[in-house]
Tab-separated table of C-alpha atoms in Angstrom:
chain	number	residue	atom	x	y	z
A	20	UNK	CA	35.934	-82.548	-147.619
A	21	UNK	CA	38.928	-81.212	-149.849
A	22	UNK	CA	40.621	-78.466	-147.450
A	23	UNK	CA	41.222	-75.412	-150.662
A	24	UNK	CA	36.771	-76.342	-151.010
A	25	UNK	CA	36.644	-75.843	-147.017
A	26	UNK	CA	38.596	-72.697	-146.661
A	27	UNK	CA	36.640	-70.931	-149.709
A	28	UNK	CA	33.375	-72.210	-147.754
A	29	UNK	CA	34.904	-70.618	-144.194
A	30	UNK	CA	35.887	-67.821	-146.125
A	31	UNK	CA	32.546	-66.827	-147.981
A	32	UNK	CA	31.082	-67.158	-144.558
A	33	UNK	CA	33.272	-64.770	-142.711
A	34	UNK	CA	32.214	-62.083	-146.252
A	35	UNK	CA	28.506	-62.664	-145.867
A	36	UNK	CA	28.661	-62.335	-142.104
A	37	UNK	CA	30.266	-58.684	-142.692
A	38	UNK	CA	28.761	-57.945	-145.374
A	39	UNK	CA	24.929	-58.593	-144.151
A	40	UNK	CA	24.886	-61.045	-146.945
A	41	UNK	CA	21.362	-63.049	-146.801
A	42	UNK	CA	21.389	-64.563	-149.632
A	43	UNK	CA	24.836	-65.684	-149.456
A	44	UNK	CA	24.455	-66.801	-145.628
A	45	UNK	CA	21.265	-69.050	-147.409
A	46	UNK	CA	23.214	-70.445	-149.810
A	47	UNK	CA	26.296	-71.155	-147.858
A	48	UNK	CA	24.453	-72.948	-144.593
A	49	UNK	CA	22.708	-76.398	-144.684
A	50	UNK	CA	19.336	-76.558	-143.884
A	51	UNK	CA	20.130	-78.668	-141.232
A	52	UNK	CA	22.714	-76.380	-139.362
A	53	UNK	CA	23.567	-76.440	-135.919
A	54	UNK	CA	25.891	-73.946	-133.681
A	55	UNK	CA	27.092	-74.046	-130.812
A	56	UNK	CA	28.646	-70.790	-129.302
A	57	UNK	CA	30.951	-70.220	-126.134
A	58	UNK	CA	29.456	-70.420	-122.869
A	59	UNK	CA	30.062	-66.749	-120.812
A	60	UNK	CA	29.265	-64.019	-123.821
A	61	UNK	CA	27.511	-61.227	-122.839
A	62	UNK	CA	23.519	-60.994	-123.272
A	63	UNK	CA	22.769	-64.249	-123.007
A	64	UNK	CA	24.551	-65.502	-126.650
A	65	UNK	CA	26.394	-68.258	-125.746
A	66	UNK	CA	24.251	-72.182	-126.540
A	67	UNK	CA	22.981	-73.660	-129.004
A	68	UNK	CA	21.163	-72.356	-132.135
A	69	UNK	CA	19.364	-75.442	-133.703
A	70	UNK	CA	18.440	-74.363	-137.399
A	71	UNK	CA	20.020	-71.724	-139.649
A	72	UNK	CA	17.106	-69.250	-139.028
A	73	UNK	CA	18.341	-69.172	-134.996
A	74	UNK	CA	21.593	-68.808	-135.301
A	75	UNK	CA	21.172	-66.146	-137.934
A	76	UNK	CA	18.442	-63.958	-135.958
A	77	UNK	CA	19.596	-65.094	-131.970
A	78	UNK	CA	22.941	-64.870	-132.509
A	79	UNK	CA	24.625	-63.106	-135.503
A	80	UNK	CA	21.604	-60.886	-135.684
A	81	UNK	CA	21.991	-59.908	-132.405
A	82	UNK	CA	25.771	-59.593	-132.285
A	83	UNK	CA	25.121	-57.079	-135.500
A	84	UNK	CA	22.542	-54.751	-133.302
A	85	UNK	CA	25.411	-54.594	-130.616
A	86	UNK	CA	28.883	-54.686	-132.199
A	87	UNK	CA	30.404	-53.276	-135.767
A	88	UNK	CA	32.768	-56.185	-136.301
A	89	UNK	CA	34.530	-58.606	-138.656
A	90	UNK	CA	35.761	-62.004	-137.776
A	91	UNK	CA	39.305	-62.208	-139.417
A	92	UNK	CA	40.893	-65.429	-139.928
A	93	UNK	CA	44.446	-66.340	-139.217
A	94	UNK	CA	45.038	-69.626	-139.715
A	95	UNK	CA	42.364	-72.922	-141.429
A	96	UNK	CA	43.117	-76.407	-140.526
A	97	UNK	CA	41.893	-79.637	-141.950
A	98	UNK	CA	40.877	-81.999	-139.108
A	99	UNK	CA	41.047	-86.105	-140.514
A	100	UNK	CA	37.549	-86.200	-139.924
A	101	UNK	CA	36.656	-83.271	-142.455
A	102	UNK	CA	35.966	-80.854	-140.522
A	103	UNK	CA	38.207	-77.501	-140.691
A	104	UNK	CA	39.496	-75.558	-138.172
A	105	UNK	CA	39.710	-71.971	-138.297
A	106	UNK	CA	41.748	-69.639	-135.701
A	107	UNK	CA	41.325	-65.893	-135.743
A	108	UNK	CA	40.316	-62.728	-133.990
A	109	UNK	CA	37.245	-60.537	-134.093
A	110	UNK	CA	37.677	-56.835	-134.475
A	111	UNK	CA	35.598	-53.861	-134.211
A	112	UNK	CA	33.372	-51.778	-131.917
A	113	UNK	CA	30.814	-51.615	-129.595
A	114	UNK	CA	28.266	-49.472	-131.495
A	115	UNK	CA	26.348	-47.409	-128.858
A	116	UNK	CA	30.185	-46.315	-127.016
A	117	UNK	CA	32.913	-46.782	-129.583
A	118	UNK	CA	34.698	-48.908	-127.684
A	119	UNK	CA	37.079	-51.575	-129.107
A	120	UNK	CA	36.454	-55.384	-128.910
A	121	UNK	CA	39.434	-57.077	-130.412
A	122	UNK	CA	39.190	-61.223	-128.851
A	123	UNK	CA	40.334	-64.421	-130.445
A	124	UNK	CA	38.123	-67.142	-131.835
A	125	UNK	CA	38.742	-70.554	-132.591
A	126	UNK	CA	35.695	-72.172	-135.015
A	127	UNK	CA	35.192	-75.739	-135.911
A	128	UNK	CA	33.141	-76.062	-139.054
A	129	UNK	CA	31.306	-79.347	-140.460
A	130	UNK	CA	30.368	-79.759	-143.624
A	131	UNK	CA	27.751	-81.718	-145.804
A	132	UNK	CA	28.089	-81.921	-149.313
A	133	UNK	CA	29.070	-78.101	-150.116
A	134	UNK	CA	27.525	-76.668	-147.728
A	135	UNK	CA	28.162	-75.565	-144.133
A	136	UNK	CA	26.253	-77.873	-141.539
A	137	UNK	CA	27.541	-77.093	-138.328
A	138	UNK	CA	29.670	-74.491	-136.342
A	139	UNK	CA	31.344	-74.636	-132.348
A	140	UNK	CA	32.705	-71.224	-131.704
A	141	UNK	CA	35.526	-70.503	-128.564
A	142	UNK	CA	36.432	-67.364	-128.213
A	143	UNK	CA	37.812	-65.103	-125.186
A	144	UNK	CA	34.282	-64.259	-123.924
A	145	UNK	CA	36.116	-61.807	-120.958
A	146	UNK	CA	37.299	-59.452	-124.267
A	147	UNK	CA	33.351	-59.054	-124.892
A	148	UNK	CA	31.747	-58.517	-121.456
A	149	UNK	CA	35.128	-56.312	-121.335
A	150	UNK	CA	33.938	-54.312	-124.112
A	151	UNK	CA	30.277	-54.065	-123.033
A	152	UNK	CA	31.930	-52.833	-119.456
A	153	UNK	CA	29.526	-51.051	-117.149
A	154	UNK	CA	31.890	-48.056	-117.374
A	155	UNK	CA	30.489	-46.894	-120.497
A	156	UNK	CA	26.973	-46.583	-119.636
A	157	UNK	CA	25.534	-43.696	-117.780
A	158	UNK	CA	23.533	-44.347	-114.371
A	159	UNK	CA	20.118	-44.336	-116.378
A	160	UNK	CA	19.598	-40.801	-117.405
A	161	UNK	CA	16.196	-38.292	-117.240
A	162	UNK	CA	13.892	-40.914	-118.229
A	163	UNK	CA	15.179	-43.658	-116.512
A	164	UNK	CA	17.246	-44.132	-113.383
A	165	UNK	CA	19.625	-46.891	-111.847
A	166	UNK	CA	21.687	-47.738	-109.552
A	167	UNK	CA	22.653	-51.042	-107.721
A	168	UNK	CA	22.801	-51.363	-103.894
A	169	UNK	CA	24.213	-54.985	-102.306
A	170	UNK	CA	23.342	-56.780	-105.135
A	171	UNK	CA	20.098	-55.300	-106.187
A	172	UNK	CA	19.367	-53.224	-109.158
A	173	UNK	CA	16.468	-50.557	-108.883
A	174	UNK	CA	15.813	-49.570	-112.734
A	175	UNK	CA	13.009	-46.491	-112.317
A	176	UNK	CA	10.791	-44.923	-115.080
A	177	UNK	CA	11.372	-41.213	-114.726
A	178	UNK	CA	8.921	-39.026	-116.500
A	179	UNK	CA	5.821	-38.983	-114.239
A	180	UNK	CA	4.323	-35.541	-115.571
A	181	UNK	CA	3.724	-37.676	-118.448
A	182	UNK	CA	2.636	-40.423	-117.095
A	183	UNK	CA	5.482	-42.112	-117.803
A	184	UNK	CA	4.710	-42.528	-121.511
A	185	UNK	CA	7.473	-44.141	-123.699
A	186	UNK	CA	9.284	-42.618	-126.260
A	187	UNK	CA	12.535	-42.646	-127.826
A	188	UNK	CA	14.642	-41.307	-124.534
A	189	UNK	CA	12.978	-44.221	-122.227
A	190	UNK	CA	13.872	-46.878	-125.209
A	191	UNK	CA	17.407	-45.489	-125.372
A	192	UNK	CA	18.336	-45.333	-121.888
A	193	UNK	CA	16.550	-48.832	-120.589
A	194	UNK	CA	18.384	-50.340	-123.559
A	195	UNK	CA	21.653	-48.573	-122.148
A	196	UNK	CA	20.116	-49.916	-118.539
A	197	UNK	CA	19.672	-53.361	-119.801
A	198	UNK	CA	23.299	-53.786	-121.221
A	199	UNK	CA	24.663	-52.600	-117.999
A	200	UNK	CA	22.495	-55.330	-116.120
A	201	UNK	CA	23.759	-57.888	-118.668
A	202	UNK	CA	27.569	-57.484	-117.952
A	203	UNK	CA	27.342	-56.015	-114.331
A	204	UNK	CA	28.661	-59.293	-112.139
A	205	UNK	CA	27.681	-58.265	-108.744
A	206	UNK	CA	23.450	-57.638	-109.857
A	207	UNK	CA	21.732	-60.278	-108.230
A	208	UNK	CA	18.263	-58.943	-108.795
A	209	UNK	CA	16.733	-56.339	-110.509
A	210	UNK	CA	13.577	-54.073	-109.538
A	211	UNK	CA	11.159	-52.290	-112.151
A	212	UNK	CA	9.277	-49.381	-111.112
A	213	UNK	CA	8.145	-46.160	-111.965
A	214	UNK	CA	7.893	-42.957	-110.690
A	215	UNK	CA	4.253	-41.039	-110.123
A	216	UNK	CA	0.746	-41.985	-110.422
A	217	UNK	CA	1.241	-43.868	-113.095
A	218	UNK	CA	3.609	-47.499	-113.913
A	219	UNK	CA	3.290	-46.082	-117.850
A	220	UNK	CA	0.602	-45.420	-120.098
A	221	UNK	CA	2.368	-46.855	-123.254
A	222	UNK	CA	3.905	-45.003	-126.132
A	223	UNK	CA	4.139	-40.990	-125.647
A	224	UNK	CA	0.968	-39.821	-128.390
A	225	UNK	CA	2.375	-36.681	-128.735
A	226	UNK	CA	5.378	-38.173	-130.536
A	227	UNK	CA	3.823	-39.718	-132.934
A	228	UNK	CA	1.404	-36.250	-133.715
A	229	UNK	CA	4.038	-34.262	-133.745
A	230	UNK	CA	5.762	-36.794	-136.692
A	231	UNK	CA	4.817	-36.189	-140.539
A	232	UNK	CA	3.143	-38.934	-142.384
A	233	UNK	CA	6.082	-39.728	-143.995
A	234	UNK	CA	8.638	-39.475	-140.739
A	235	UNK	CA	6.048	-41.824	-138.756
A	236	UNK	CA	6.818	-45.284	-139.932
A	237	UNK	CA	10.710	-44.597	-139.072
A	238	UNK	CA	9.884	-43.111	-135.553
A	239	UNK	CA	7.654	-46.481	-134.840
A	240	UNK	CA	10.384	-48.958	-135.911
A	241	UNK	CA	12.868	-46.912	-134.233
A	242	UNK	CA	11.235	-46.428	-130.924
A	243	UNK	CA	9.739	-49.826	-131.192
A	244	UNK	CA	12.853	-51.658	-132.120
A	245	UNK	CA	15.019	-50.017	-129.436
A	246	UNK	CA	12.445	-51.020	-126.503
A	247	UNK	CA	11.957	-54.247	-127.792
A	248	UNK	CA	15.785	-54.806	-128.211
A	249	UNK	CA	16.025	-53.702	-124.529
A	250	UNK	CA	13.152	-56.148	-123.292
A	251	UNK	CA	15.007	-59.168	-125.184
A	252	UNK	CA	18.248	-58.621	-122.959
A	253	UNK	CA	16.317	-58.195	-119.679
A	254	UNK	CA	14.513	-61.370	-120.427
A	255	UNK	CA	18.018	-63.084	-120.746
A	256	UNK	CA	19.721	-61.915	-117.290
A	257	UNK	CA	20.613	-63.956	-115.033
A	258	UNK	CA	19.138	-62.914	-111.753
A	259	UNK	CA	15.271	-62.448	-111.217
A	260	UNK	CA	13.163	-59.516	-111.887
A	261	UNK	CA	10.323	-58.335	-109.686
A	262	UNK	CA	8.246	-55.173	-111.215
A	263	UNK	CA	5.563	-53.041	-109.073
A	264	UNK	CA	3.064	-51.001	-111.155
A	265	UNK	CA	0.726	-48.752	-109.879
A	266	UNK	CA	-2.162	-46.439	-111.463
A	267	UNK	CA	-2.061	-47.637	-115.226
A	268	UNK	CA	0.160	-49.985	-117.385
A	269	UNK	CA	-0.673	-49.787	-121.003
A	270	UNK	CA	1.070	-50.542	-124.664
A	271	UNK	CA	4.290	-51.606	-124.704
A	272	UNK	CA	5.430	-50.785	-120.970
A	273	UNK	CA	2.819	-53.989	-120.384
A	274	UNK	CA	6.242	-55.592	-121.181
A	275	UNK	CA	8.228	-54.825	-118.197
A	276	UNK	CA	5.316	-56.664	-116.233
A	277	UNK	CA	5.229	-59.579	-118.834
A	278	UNK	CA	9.331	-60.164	-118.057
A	279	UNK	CA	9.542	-60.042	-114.985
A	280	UNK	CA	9.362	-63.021	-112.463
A	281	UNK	CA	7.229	-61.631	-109.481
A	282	UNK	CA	4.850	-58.767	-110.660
A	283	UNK	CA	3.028	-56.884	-107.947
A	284	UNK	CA	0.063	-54.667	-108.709
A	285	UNK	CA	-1.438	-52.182	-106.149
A	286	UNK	CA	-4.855	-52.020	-105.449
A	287	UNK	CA	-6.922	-49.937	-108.095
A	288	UNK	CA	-3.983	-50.597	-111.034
A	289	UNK	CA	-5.578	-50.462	-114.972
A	290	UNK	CA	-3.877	-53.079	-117.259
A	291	UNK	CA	-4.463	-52.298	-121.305
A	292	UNK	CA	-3.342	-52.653	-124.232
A	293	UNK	CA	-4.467	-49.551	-126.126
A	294	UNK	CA	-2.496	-50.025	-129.674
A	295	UNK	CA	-5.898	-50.464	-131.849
A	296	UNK	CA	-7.261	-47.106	-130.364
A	297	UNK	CA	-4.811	-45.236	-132.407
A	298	UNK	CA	-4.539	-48.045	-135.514
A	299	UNK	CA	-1.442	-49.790	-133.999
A	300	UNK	CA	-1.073	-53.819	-133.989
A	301	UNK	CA	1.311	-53.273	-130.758
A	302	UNK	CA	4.894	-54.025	-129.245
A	303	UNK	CA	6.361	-54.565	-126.202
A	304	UNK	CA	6.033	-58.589	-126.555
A	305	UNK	CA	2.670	-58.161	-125.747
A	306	UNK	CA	1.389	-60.390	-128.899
A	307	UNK	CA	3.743	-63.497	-127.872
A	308	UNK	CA	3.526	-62.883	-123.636
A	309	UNK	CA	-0.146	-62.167	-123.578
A	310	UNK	CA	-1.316	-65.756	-124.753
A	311	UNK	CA	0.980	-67.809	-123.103
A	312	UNK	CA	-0.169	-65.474	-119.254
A	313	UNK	CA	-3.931	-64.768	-119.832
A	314	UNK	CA	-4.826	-67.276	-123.088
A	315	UNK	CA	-5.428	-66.520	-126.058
A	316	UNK	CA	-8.913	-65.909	-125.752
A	317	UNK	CA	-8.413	-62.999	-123.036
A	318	UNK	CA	-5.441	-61.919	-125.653
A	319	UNK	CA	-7.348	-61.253	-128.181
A	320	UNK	CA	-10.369	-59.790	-126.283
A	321	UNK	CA	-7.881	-57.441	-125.026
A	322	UNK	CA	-6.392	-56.580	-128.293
A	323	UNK	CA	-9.627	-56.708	-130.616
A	324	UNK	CA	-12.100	-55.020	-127.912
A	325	UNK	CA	-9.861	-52.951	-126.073
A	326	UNK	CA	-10.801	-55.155	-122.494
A	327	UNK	CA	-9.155	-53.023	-119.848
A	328	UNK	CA	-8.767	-55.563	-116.835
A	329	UNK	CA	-8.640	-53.851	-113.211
A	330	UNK	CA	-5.497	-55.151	-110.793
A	331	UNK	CA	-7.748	-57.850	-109.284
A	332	UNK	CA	-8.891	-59.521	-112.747
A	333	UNK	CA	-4.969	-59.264	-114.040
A	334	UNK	CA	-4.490	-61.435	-111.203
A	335	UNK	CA	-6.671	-64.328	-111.223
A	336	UNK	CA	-6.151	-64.123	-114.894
A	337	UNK	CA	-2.267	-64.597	-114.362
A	338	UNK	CA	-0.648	-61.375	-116.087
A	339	UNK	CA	0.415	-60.444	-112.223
A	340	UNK	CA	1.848	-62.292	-109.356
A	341	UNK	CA	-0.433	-60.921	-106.766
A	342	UNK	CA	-2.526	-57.596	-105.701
A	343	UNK	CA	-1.357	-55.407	-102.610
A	344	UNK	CA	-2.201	-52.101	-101.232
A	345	UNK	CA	-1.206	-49.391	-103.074
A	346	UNK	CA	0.691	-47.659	-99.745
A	347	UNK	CA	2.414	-50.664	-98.880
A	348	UNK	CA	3.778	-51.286	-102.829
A	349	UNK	CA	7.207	-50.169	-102.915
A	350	UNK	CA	7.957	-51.722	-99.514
A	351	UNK	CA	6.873	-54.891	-99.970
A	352	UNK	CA	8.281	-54.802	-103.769
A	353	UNK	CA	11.557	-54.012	-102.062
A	354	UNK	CA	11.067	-56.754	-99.598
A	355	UNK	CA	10.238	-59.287	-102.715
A	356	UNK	CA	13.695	-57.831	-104.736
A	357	UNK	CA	15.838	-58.057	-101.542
A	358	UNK	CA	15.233	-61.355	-100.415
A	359	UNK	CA	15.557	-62.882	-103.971
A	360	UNK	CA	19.202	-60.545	-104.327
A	361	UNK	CA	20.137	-63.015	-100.959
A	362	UNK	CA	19.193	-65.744	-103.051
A	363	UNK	CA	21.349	-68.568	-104.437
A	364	UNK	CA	21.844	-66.153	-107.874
A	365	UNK	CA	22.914	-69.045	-110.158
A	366	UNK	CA	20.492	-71.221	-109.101
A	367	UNK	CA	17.581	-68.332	-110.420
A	368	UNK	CA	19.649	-68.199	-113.513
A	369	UNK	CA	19.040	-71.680	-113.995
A	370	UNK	CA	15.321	-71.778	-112.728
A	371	UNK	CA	14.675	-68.842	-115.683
A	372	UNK	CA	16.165	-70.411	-118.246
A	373	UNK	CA	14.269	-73.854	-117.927
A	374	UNK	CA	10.838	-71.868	-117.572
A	375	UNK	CA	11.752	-69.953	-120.647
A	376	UNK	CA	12.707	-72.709	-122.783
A	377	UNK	CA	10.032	-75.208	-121.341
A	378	UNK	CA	7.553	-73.308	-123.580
A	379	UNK	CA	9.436	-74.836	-126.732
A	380	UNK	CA	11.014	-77.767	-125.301
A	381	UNK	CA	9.977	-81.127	-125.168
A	382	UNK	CA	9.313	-83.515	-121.732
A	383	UNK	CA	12.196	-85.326	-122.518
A	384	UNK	CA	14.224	-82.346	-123.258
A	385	UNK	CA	12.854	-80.622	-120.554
A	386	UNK	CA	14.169	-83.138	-118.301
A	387	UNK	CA	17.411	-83.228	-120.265
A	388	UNK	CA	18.047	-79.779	-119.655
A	389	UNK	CA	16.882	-80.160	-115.859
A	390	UNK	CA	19.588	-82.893	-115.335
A	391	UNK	CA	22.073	-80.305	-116.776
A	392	UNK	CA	21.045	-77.266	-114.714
A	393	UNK	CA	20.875	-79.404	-111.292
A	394	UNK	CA	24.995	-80.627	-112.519
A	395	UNK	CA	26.057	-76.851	-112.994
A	396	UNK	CA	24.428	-75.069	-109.951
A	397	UNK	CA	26.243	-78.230	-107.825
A	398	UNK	CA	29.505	-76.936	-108.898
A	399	UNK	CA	28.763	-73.445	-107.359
A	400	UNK	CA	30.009	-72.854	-103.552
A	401	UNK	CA	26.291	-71.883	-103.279
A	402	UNK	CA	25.581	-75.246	-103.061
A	403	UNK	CA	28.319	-76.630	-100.807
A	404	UNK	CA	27.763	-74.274	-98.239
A	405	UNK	CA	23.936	-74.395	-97.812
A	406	UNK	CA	24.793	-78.584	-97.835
A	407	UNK	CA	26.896	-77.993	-95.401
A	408	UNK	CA	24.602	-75.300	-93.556
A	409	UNK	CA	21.428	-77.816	-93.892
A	410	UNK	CA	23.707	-80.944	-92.366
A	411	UNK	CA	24.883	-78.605	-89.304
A	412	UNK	CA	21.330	-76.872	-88.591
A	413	UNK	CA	22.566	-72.802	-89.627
A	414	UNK	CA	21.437	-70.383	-92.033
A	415	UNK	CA	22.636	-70.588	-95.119
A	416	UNK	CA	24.588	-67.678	-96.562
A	417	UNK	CA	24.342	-67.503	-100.547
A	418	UNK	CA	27.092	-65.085	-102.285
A	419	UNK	CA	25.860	-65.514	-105.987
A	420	UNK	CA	28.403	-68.224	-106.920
């Protein structure tokens, strides 16, 4: 690769990147691209994007919902083996605070033919949980509350004379809620609840009356894209989620039950979907979650024919972990949410990142990545110490590291 063709090729990037540049960022990336992205970035970024469509949508996408920013580069270098090294610094802001992110990169580009084939990004990933600090995000607000205690986060919905029906205030704040559980280092596992008689009954109807024709499709997409944005991150964390729902869950609060990893359901709890009944296809997750938990048999039934399944039938169906009595809920919820906060925290990390990927993966990757995850969570003093606590006969004591 000649190094003036290489630094145009870098350099076009860098414009479509800013710019939003699709058809550029087409033309510029091989269809066989790979990334690779630093290890420690906030909300779950850093890995490995496999095709141009992932690392376009998982990772630049992403970074453009969260930050306004450039990456600016310094200095290119041509490596013997043709690929170019570029050294720089990414500068902007953090777009729900204002907040500055300024943190160096370094970027290794390979090339085939004219095109750009492969990318492995450094960069100072403390600058950008820095940036995404908890300190600029309120303690959940009216509509939803949170607060962590020794390790365990409590995130509560908070409008119970509604039901706790969604709209734009509850997507805000949970997606304020879920950044702050994304860069907050001592969470070690997170509870869902809500307030009242009622988990949620979905989206709040009297929003979308209350919009004209013509204002509705923008208060969907913006309601829907913020609550979905915030599900994505809470997906990602790194420390497990148990959820309690009582009374009703319905729409797209169905997705706080479908990402967490122990759901408990009192006795007497209605599970729906409820989009079709106003002319809605749905959100929340529900359309890619629902298959994989119940089948897509039950999906559709639930969907199509409006199926409402009682606590007891979301149970043996799989869409919850198990049924309890509705008094003894919160305690035993707590009790579920506390141990797990105890827990060996990177280990969990680990545990919900192979079950997430195993859906897409390969046996042979699956195993790959196992062998990986079981080398990482050795190097924790986690592991040392319950070794050490197993050989001489005591309790373990995890500390999330």
């Amino acid at each position: 690769m000649d190094g003036t063709v290489a630094e145009r090729l870098a350099t076009e990037l860098y414009q479509a990147l800013a710019g939003g540049d699709r058809e550029s960022l087409d033309r510029l990336l091989h269809s066989q691209f790979s990334g690779r992205t630093a290890a420690g970035l906030p909300l779950a970024l850093g890995g490995g994007y496999d095709s141009p469509a992932a690392m376009r949508e998982q990772f630049w996408g992403r970074i453009g919902s969260e930050f306004a920013i450039r990456a600016e580069p310094i200095e290119f270098g041509l490596l013997e083996d043709g690929r170019l090294l570029v050294r720089g610094h990414y500068r902007g802001v953090v777009k729900l605070t204002g907040r500055e992110l300024d943190a160096e990169f370094v970027h290794l580009l390979s090339f085939t033919g004219t095109a750009i084939s492969g990318l492995v990004q450094l960069t100072d990933t403390a600058r950008w949980r820095e940036a995404l600090a908890q300190g600029d995000f309120r303690s959940g607000g009216d509509a939803v509350e949170f607060g962590i205690e020794a390790g365990l986060g409590v995130l509560r919905l908070n409008r119970p004379d509604t039901r706790n029906a969604l709209n734009q205030a509850v997507a805000d704040e949970l997606y304020e809620v879920a950044q702050r559980c994304a860069t907050e280092q001592d969470l070690r596992a997170l509870l869902v609840v809500g307030n009242g008689s009622a988990f949620t009954v979905g989206g709040d109807i009297r929003v979308f009356a209350d919009a004209g024709p013509a204002e509705l499709p923008g208060t969907l997409r913006r309601m829907a894209g913020r609550f979905n944005e915030a599900l994505l991150v809470l997906s990602t964390l790194g420390v497990p989620i148990v959820t309690a729902v009582q009374g009703a869950v319905a729409g797209g609060g169905l997705g706080l039950v479908h990402l967490a990893d122990i759901a408990l359901a009192a006795e007497g709890t209605k599970f729906a979907t409820g989009f079709t009944t106003i002319g809605l296809p749905g959100d929340g997750g529900n359309s890619w979650f629902l298959p994989r938990l119940i089948g897509p048999r039950k999906a559709a039934e639930m969907y199509l024919e409006q199926r409402v399944l009682d606590a007891r039938e979301a149970a043996d169906c799989g869409l919850v972990t198990r049924v309890v009595p509705a008094e003894e809920l919160v305690e035993q919820a707590e009790a579920v949410a506390r141990r797990l906060a105890q827990g060996p925290t990177r280990a969990y990390a680990e545990i919900r990142t192979l079950l997430r990927d195993s859906w897409t993966a390969t046996l042979p990757q699956q195993l790959a990545a196992e062998a990986g995850a079981m080398a990482r969570a050795g190097a924790t003093s986690d592991v040392v110490g319950a070794v050490r606590s197993f050989v001489t006969k005591t309790v373990p004591e995890f500390r999330g590291r």
